[in-house]
XYZ file of C-alpha atoms in Angstrom:
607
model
C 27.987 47.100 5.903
C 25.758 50.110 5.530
C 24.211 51.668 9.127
C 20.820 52.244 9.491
C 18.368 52.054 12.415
C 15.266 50.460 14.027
C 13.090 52.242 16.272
C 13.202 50.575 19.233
C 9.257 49.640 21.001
C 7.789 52.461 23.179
C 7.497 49.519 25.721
C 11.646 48.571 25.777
C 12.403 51.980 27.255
C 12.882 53.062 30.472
C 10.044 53.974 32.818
C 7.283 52.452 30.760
C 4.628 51.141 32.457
C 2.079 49.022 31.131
C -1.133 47.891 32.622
C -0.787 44.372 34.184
C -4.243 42.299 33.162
C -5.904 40.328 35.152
C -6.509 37.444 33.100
C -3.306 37.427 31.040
C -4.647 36.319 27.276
C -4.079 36.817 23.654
C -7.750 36.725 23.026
C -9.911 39.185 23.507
C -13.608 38.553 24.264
C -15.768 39.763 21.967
C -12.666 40.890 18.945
C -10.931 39.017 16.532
C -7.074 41.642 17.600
C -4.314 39.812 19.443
C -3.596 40.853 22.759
C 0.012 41.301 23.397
C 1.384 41.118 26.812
C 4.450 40.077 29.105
C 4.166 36.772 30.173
C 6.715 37.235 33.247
C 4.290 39.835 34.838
C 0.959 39.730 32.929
C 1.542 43.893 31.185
C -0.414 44.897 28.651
C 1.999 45.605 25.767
C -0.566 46.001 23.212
C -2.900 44.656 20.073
C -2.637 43.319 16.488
C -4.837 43.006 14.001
C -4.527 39.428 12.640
C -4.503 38.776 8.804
C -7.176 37.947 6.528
C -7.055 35.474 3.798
C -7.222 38.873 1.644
C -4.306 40.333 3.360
C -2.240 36.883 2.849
C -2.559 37.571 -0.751
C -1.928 40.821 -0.973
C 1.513 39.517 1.516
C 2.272 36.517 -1.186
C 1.738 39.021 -4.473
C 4.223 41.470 -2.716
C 6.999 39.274 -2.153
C 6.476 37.875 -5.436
C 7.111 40.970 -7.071
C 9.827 41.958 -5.436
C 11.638 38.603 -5.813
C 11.828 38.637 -9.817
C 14.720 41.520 -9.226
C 16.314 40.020 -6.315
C 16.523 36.577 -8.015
C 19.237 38.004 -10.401
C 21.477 39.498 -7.525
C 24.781 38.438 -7.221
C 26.009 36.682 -4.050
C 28.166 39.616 -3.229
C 25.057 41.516 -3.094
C 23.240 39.219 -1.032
C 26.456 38.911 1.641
C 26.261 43.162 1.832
C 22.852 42.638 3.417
C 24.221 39.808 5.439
C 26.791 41.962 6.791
C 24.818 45.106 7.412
C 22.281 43.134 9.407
C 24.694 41.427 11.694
C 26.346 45.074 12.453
C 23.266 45.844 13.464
C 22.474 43.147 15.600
C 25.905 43.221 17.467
C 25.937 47.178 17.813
C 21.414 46.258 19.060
C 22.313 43.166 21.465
C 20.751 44.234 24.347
C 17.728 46.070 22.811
C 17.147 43.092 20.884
C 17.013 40.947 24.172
C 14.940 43.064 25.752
C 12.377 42.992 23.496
C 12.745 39.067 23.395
C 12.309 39.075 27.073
C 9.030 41.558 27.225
C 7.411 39.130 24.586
C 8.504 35.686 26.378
C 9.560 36.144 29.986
C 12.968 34.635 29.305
C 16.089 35.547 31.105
C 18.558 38.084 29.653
C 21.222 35.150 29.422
C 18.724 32.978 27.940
C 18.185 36.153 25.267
C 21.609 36.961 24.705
C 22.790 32.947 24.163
C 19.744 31.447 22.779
C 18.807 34.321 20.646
C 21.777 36.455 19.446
C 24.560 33.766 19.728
C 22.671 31.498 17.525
C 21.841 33.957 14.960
C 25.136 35.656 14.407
C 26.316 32.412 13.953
C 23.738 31.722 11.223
C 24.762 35.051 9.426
C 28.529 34.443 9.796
C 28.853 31.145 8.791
C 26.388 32.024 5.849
C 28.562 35.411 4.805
C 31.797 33.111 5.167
C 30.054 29.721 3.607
C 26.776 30.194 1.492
C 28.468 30.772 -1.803
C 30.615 27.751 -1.440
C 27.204 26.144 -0.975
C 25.683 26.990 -4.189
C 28.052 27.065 -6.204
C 27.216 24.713 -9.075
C 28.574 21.661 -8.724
C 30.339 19.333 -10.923
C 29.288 15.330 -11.217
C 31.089 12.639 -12.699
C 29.831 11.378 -16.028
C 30.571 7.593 -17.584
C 31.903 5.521 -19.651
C 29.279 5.961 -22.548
C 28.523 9.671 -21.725
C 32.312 10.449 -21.447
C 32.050 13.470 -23.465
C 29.602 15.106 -21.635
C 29.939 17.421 -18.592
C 27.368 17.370 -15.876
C 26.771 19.550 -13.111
C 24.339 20.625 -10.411
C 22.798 24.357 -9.719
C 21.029 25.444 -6.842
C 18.527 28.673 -7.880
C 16.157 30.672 -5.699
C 12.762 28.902 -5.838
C 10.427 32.030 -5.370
C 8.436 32.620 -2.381
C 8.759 30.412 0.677
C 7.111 30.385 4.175
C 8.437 29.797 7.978
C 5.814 28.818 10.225
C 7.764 29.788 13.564
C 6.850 27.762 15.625
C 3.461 26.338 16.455
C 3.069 24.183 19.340
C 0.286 23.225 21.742
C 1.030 20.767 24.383
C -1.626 20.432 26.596
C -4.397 18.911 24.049
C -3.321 15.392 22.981
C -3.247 14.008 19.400
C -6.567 13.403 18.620
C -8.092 16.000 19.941
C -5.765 18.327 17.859
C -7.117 17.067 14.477
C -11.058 17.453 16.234
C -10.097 21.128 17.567
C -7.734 22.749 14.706
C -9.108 26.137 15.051
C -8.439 26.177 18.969
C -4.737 25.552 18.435
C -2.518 28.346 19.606
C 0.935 28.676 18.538
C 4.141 29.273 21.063
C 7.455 30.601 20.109
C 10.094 30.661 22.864
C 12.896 32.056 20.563
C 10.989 34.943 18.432
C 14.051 36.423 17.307
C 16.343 33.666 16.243
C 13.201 31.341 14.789
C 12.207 34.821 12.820
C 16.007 35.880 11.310
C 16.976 32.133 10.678
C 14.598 31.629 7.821
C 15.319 35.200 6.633
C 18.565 35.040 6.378
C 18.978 31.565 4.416
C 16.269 32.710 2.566
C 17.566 35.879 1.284
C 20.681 34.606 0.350
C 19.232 32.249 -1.478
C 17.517 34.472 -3.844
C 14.477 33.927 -2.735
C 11.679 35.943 -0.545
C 9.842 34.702 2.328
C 6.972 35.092 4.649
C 7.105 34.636 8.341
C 4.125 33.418 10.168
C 4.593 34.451 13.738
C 3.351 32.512 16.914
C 0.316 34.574 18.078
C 1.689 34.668 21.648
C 5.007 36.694 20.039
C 3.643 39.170 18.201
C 4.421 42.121 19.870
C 7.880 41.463 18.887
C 7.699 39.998 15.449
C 7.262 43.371 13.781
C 10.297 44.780 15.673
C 12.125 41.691 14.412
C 11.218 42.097 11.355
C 12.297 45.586 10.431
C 15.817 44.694 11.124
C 15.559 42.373 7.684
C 13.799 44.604 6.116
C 15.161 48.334 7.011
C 18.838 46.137 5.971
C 17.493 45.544 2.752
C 16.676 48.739 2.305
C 19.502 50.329 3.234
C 21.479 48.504 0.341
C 19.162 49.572 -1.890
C 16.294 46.502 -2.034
C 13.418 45.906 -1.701
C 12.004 45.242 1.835
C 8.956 43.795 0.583
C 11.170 40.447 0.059
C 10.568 40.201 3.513
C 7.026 39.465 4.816
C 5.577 39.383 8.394
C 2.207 38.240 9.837
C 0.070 36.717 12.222
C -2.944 34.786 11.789
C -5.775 32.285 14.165
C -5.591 29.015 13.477
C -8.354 29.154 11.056
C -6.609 31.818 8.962
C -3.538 29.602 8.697
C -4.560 27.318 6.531
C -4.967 29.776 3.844
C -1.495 30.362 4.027
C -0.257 26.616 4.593
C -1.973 25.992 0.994
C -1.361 29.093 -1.413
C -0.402 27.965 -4.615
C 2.274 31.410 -4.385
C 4.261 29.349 -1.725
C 7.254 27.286 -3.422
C 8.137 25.986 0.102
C 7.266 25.919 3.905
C 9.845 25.922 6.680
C 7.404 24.504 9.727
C 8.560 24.303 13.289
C 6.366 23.025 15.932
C 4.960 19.990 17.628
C 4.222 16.339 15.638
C 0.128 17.297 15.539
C -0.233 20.350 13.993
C 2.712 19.211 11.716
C -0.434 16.887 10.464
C -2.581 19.544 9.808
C -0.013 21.640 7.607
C 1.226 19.045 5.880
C -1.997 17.929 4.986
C -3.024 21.680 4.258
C 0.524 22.257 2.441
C -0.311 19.015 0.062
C -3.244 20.751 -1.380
C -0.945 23.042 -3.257
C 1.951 20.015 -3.217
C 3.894 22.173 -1.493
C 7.220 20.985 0.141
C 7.788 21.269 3.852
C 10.294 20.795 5.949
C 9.197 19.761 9.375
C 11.044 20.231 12.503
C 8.624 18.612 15.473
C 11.027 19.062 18.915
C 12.168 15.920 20.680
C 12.612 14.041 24.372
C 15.986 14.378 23.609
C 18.108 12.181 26.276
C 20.984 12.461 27.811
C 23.228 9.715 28.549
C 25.461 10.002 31.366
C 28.004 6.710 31.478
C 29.553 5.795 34.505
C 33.440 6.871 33.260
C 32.533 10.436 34.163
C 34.534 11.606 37.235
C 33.416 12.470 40.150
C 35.024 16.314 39.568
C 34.137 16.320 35.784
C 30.128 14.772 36.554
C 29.903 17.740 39.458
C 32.334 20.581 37.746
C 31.076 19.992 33.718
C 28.310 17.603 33.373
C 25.663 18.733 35.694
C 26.057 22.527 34.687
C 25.730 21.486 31.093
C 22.704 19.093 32.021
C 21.052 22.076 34.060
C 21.024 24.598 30.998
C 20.019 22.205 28.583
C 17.048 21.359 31.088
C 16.370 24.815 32.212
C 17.246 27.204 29.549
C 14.194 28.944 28.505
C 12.244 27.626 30.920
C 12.387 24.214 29.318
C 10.732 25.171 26.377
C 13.704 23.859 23.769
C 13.068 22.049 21.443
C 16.891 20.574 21.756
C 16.773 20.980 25.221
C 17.494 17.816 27.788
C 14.252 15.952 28.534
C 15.671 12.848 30.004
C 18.835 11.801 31.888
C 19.524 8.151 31.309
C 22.372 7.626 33.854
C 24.208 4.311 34.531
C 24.279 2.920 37.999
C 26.872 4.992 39.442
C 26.512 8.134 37.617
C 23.119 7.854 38.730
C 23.648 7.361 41.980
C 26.051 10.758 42.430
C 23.771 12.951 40.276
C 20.427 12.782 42.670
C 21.861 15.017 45.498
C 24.099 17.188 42.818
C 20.932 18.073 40.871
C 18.831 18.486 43.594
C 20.805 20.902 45.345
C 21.111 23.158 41.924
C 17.517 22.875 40.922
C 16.129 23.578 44.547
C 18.556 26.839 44.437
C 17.105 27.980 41.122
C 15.559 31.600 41.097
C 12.237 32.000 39.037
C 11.216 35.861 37.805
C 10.952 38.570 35.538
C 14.034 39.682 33.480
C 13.515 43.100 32.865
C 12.450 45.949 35.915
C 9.267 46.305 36.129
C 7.087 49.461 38.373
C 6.109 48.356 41.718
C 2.274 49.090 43.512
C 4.185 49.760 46.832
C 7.802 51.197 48.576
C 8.269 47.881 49.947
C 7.894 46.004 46.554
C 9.853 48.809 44.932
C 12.758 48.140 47.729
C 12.114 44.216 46.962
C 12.074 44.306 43.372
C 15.181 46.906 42.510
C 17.282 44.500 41.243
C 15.443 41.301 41.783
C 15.509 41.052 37.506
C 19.505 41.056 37.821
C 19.609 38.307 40.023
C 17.068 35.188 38.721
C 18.029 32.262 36.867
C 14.752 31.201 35.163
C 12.185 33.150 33.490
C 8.341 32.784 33.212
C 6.814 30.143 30.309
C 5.591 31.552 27.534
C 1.403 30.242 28.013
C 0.231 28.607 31.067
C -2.172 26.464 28.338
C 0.174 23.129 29.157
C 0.361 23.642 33.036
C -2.774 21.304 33.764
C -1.161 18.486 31.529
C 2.036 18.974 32.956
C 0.953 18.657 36.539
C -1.407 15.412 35.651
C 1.783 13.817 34.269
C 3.776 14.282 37.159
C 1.182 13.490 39.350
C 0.509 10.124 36.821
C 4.437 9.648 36.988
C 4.522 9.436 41.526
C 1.521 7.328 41.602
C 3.391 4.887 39.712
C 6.863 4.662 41.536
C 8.573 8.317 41.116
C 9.967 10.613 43.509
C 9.189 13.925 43.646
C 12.956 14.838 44.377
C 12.954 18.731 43.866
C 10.152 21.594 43.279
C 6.259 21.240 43.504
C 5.386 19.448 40.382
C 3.007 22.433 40.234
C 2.272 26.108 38.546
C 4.073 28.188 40.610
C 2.391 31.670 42.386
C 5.145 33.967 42.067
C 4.771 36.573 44.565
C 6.077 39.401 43.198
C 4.582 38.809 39.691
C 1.059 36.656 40.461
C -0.149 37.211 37.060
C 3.052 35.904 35.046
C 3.367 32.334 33.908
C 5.416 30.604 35.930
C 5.958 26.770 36.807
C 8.388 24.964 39.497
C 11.987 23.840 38.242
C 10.996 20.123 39.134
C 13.431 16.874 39.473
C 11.606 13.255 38.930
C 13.518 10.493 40.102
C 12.696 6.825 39.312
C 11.277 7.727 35.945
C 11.111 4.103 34.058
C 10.544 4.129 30.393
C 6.630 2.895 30.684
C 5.398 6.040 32.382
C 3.860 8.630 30.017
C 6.059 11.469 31.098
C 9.084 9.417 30.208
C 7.732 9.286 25.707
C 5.680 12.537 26.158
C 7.623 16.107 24.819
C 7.395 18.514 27.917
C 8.810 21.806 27.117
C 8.655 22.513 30.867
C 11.400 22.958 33.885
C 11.575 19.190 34.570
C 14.322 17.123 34.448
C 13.302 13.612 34.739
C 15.842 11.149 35.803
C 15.919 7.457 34.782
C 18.591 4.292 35.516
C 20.311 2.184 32.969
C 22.028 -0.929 33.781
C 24.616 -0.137 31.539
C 25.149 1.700 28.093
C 23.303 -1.048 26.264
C 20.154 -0.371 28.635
C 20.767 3.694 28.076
C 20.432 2.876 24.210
C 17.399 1.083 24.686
C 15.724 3.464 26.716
C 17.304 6.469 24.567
C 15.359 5.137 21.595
C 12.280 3.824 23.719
C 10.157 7.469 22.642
C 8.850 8.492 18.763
C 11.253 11.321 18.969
C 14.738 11.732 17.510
C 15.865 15.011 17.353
C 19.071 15.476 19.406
C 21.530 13.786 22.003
C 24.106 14.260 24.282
C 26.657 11.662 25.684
C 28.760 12.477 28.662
C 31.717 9.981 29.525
C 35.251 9.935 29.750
C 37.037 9.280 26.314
C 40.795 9.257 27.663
C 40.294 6.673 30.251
C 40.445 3.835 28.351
C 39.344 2.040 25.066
C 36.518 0.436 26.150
C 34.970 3.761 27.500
C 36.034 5.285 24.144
C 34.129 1.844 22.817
C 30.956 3.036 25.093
C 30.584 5.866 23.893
C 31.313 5.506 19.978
C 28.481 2.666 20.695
C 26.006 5.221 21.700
C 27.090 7.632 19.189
C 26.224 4.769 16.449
C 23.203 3.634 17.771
C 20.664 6.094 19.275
C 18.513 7.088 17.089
C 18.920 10.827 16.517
C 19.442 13.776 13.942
C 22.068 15.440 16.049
C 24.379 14.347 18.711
C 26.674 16.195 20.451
C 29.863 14.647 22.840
C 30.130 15.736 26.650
C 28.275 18.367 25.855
C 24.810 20.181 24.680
C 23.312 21.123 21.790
C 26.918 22.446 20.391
C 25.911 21.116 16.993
C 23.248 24.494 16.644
C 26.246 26.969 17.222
C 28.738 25.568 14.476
C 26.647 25.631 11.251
C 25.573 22.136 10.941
C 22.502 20.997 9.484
C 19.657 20.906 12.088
C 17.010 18.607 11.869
C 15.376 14.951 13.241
C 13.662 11.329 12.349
C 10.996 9.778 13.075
C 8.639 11.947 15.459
C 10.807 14.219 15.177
C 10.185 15.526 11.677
C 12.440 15.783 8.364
C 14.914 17.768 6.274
C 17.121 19.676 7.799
C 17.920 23.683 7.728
C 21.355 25.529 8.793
C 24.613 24.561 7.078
C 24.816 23.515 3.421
C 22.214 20.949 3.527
C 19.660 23.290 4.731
C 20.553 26.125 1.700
C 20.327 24.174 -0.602
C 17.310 22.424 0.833
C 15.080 25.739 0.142
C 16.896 26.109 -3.184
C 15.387 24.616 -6.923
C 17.344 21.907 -7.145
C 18.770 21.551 -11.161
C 20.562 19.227 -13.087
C 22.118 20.480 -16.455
C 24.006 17.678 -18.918
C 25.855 19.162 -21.908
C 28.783 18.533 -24.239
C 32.270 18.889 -22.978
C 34.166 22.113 -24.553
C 36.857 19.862 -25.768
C 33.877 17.775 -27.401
C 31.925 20.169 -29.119
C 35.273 21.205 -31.055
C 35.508 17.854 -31.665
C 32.737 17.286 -33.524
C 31.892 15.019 -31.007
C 27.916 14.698 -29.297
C 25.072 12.427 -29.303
C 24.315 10.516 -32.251
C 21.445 7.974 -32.527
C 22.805 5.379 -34.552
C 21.388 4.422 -37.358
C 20.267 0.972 -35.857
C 18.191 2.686 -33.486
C 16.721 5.587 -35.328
C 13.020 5.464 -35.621
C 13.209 6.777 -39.647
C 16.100 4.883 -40.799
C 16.094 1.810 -38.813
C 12.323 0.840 -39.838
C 13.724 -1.641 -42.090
C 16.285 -3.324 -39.452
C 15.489 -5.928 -37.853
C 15.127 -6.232 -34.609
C 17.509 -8.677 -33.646
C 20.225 -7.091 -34.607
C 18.660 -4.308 -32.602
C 18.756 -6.111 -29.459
C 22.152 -7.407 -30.521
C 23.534 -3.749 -30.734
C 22.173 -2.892 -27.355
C 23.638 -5.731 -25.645
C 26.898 -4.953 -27.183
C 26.043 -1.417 -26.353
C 25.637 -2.547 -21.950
C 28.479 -4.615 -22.118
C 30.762 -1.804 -23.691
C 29.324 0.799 -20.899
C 29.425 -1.573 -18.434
C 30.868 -4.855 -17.857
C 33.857 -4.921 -15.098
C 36.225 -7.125 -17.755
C 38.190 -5.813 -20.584
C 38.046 -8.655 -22.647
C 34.031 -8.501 -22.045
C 33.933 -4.951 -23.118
C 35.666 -5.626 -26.727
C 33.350 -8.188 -27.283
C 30.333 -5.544 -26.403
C 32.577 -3.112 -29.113
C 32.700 -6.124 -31.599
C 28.975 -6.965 -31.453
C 27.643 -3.140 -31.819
C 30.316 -3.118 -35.127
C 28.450 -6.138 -36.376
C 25.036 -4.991 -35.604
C 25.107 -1.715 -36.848
């Protein structure tokens, strides 16, 4: 790996201070710039300038250019780039969280875990893996075609485009179609949903364009100068790398440019409409990753030590991690009778004990604040949400979901007025109890801090109301395997039939931080990225057919047979053309030897 640096943001130092608005937006009355600012206190980090169609041209032609060279690098190059980028990364972890945190109001933890983890994984497992991935691959041939030798390649495809990510949650379907150019994109991971594309991407052979949420953009241009300054500290091109932000009715320009060979799109099922109605224009291929109500099915095997001691910590951080907003994380806990039972006062206690504020120090207007607020960053367990645009939807639901039998078991249900930080985005870590599978909180994605909790009769009721939602992204299970068979039984049941991308075992969302493919059904989207199915997914996929060496000195290849040929066979008839052919699928392919001869005999006699 080859050092090099990044300057770090003005606003990740110590003792900046930045002006805290008063009406904490990205837009600007009366200007098209983007206004940047920490949603975990409401400071003014800055603007940017959004791009034009013109400048998503100019972005396209770049990449396009510099592509043609890197296209004919060898994977050893590709993996120096790899490695020089994770240095950096590991040897930048905490100035890479802290800029995270400014631009999203997540924790530290939630930085350090949901951004770096997940990424160095993606960059080791693709040093250690990728090649092995694309590495042409042999097929078997037949019986006809014996002397042939077929294989598969995977090459670089040219330009391709993330759209990272693009959600809107408070306007329902059909309003999103009438109201397009009012959507706002959210990204609650901007570094790890920026550097995930890149680095498949680039080692790939291909360039790529990142499209930015417009509520992350302070950071995106940090993030993106680690890819690039890597590149060009082994001697490449940066411009393989492209960056930029756009409104909503900029995007479209982008979603349909005949320069993009591919778009990488992760976001929510309505604007996944839009851009895969834009991206057909061009018949450009997307892969579409929508989020989930991903459940959680808690059987009653569990323990009493293992459901208090492993299964509700691993239920509260996939509920609360970022604030909710995950697209993997735990919407639902579908608990069996007992299990049920035992988790109400368990959760309750944990989610009434959670600690909401800002993870990074921030100036204070008084002593007593100052005094107050020293360390009050080092000692909180969730952060702000990223836009309070979903806050009135979110409220209405839970207020929709106690009208019609729920209990309000833990938090407000409610936006909630931090003191120390009134003009961040914050909302109350909430518990619903008595959710049944009719009310529209129970089928409706809420990237919030709500864990709802709902009662199965037993694990053939948790599969029904697992699959009772459009969504089917990811899973979790929690039971006890080693207790007996018929748990083991339970549990292999659920595995089999809930209707999911991903599931992981007694535990959450393990399946992102081992290299497997990552992706959903249904509502959930299609094709997958990370691991070898998602290479090879943004890869030109090529089939190549030719003679065998040991053929070709031979003498040995395709032949039409006389019989058959169009010149010389004018004058046969065509019976005995039929007759060959027969002989012909009955030599290839009938499951008899005896059969076969007689295919053998009646080509001899036809031809």
């Amino acid at each position: 790996p080859v050092d090099y640096a990044v300057p770090l943001p003005e606003q990740c130092k110590p003792g900046w201070s930045g002006r805290i608005l008063d009406n904490p937006s990205i837009k600007i009355p009366g200007s098209s710039a983007i206004q940047c600012y920490n949603p975990a206190t409401g400071q003014l980090l800055g603007q940017v300038n959004p791009a034009t169609p013109d400048g998503i041209d100019r972005a396209v032609a770049r990449a396009a250019e510099a592509q043609k060279e890197w296209a004919t690098t060898t994977f050893r190059q590709r993996r120096k780039v790899l490695r020089t980028m994770l240095k950096f990364i590991l040897d930048n972890q905490e100035d890479i969280a802290t800029v995270a945190c400014l631009d999203s109001g997540k924790t530290k933890v939630d930085a350090m875990l949901g951004e770096i983890l997940v990424t160095l994984e993606k960059l080791k497992w693709t040093i250690q893996h990728g090649e092995k991935a694309l590495r042409p691959e042999r097929r078997p041939t037949n019986f006809l075609m014996m002397y042939k030798h077929n294989e598969v390649r995977w090459e670089p495809l040219g330009v391709l485009a993330a759209c990272v990510s693009w959600k809107y949650a408070s306007i329902p379907f059909p309003d999103c179609i009438r109201r397009r150019n009012e959507l706002i994109s959210t990204n609650s991971y901007p570094f790890h949903n920026a550097l995930s594309p890149m680095i498949s991407t680039l080692f790939t052979g291909s360039a790529i364009l990142i499209k930015s949420s417009e509520q992350t953009t302070f950071s995106a241009t940090y993030f993106t100068s680690i890819a690039r300054n890597a590149l060009s500290a082994c001697g490449h091109s940066p411009n393989l790398v492209q960056s930029l932000v756009c409104w909503p009715q900029t995007a479209n320009h982008l979603t349909s440019h005949p320069g993009i060979s591919h778009i990488t799109f992760i976001g929510s099922r309505p604007i996944a409409h839009i851009v895969c109605a834009s991206a057909a224009k061009a018949l450009i291929p997307v892969c579409v990753e929508l989020g989930g109500k991903d459940p959680a099915v808690v059987l009653d095997s569990v323990s009493d030590y293992d459901l208090k001691h492993k299964v509700v910590p691993i239920l509260m951080k996939g509920i609360f991690t970022s604030s909710g907003q995950n697209c993997i994380g735990i919407e639902r806990i579908i608990a069996c009778p007992r299990s049920y039972d035992r988790l109400i006062p368990l959760l309750e206690k944990q989610i009434r004990g959670l600690r909401l504020g800002s993870a990074l120090p921030s100036p204070s207007h008084s002593q007593k604040e100052q005094n107050t607020t020293s360390t009050e960053h080092e000692n909180i367990d969730i952060g702000a949400m990223i836009s309070p645009a979903s806050f009135p939807h979110l409220a209405s639901l839970i207020s929709s979901a106690i009208s019609s039998g729920a209990t309000l078991q833990a938090g407000t249900g409610q936006p909630y007025p931090n003191p120390l930080h009134p003009q961040g985005h914050y909302f109350s870590p909430t518990l619903l109890t008595g959710i049944t599978k009719d009310m529209p909180i129970a089928t409706t994605e809420l990237f919030a801090p709500v864990a709802l909790l709902m009662r199965a009769s037993n694990t053939e009721n948790a599969i029904e109301i697992a699959n009772s939602t459009p969504y089917a992204l990811g899973a979790s299970i929690f039971g006890n395997p080693s207790s007996s068979s018929s748990n083991k039984s339970d549990m292999e049941k659920c595995v089999r039939e809930i209707k999911a991308g991903m599931i992981s075992i007694n535990d959450f969302g393990a399946y992102y931080a081992v290299g497997l493919p990552f992706g959903g059904r249904g509502g959930s989207g299609y094709g997958r990225f990370g691991g070898q199915e998602g290479l090879r997914g943004i890869c030109n996929l090529k089939s190549v057919c030719r003679d065998r060496g040991v053929a070709r000195w031979m003498g040995v290849g395709t032949r039409i047979p006389p019989v058959l040929d169009f010149l010389n066979g004018r004058e046969v008839e065509g019976r005995r053309k039929l007759a060959f052919l027969r002989g012909m699928m009955e030599l290839g392919y009938a499951e008899g030897l005896g059969r076969r001869v007689r295919g053998l005999w009646e080509m001899g006699r036809s031809a």
